[in-house]
PDB file of C-alpha atoms in Angstrom:
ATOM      1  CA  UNK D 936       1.820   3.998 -11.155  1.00  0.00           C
ATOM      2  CA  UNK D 937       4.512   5.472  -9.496  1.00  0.00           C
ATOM      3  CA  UNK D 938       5.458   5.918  -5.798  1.00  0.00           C
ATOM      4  CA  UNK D 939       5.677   9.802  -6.549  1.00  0.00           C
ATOM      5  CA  UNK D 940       2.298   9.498  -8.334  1.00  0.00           C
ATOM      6  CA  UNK D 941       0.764   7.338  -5.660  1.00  0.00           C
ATOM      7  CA  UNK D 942       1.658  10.346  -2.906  1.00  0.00           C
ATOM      8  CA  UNK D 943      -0.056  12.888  -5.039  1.00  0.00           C
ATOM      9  CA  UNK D 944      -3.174  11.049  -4.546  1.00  0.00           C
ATOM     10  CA  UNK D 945      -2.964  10.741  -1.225  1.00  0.00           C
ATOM     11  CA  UNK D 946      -2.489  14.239  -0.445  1.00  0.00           C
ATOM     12  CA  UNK D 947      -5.092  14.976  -3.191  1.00  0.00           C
ATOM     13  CA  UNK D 948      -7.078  15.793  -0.502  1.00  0.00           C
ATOM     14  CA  UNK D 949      -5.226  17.881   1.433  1.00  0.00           C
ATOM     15  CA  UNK D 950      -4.857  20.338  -1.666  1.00  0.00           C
ATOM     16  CA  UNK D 951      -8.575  20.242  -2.002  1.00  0.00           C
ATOM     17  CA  UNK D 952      -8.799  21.495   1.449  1.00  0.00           C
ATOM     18  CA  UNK D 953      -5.795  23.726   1.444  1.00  0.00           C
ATOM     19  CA  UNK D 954      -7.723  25.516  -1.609  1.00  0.00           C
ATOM     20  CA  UNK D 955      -3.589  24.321  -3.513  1.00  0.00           C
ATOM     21  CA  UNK D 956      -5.254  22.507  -5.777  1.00  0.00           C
ATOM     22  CA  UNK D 957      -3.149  23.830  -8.406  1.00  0.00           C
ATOM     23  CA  UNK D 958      -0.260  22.800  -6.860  1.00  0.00           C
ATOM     24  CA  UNK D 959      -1.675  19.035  -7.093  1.00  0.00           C
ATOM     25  CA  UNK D 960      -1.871  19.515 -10.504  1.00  0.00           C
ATOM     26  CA  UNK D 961       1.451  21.187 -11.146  1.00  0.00           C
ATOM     27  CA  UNK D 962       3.427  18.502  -8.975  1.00  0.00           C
ATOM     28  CA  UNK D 963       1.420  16.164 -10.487  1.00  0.00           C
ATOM     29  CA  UNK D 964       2.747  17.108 -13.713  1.00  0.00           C
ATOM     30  CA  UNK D 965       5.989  17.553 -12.713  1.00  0.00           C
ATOM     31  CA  UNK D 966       6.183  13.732 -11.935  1.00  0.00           C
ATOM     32  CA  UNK D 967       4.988  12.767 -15.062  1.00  0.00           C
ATOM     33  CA  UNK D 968       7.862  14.734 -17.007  1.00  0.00           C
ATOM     34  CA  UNK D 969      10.310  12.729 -14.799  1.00  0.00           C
ATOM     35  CA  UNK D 970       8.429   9.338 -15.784  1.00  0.00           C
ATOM     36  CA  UNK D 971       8.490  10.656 -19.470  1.00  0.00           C
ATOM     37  CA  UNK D 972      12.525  11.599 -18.986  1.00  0.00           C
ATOM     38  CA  UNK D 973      13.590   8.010 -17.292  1.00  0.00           C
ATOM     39  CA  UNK D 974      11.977   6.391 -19.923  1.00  0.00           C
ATOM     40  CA  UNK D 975      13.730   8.717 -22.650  1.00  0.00           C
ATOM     41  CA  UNK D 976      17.123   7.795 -20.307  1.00  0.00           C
ATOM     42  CA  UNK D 977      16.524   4.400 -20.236  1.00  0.00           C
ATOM     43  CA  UNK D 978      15.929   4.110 -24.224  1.00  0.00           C
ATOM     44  CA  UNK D 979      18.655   5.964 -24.762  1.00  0.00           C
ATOM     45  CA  UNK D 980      21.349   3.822 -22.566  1.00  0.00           C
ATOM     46  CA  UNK D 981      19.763   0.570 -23.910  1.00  0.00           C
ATOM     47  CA  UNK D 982      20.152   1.764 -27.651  1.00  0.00           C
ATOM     48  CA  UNK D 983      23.974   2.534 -26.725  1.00  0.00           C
ATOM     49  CA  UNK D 984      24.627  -0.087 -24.875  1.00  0.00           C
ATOM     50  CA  UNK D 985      23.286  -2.011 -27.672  1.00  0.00           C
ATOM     51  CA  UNK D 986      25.270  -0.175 -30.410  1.00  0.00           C
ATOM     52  CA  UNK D 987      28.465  -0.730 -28.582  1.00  0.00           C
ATOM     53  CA  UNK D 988      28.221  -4.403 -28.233  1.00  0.00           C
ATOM     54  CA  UNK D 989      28.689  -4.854 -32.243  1.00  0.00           C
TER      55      UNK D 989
END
């Protein structure tokens, strides 16, 4: 788990009582698209890098 990730859940609570719980789940989300896009990132560099060095 993320830092990112680990703040949503500790605000979780404070969305609950805000009555934004939607906004936990939307920035919630949103974090997981940037895990999903630094993995895609990282792939991709390593499978260059690796094609390069042949």
């Amino acid at each position: 788990m993320c830092c990112s990730e680990r703040a949503n859940l500790l605000f979780w609570q404070f969305f609950i009582a805000a009555d934004v719980l939607v906004v936990g789940y939307v920035t919630t989300a949103a974090h997981w698209l940037f895990v999903v896009a630094h993995l895609a990132a990282l792939t991709g560099s390593t499978r260059l890098a690796a094609s390069s060095s042949h």
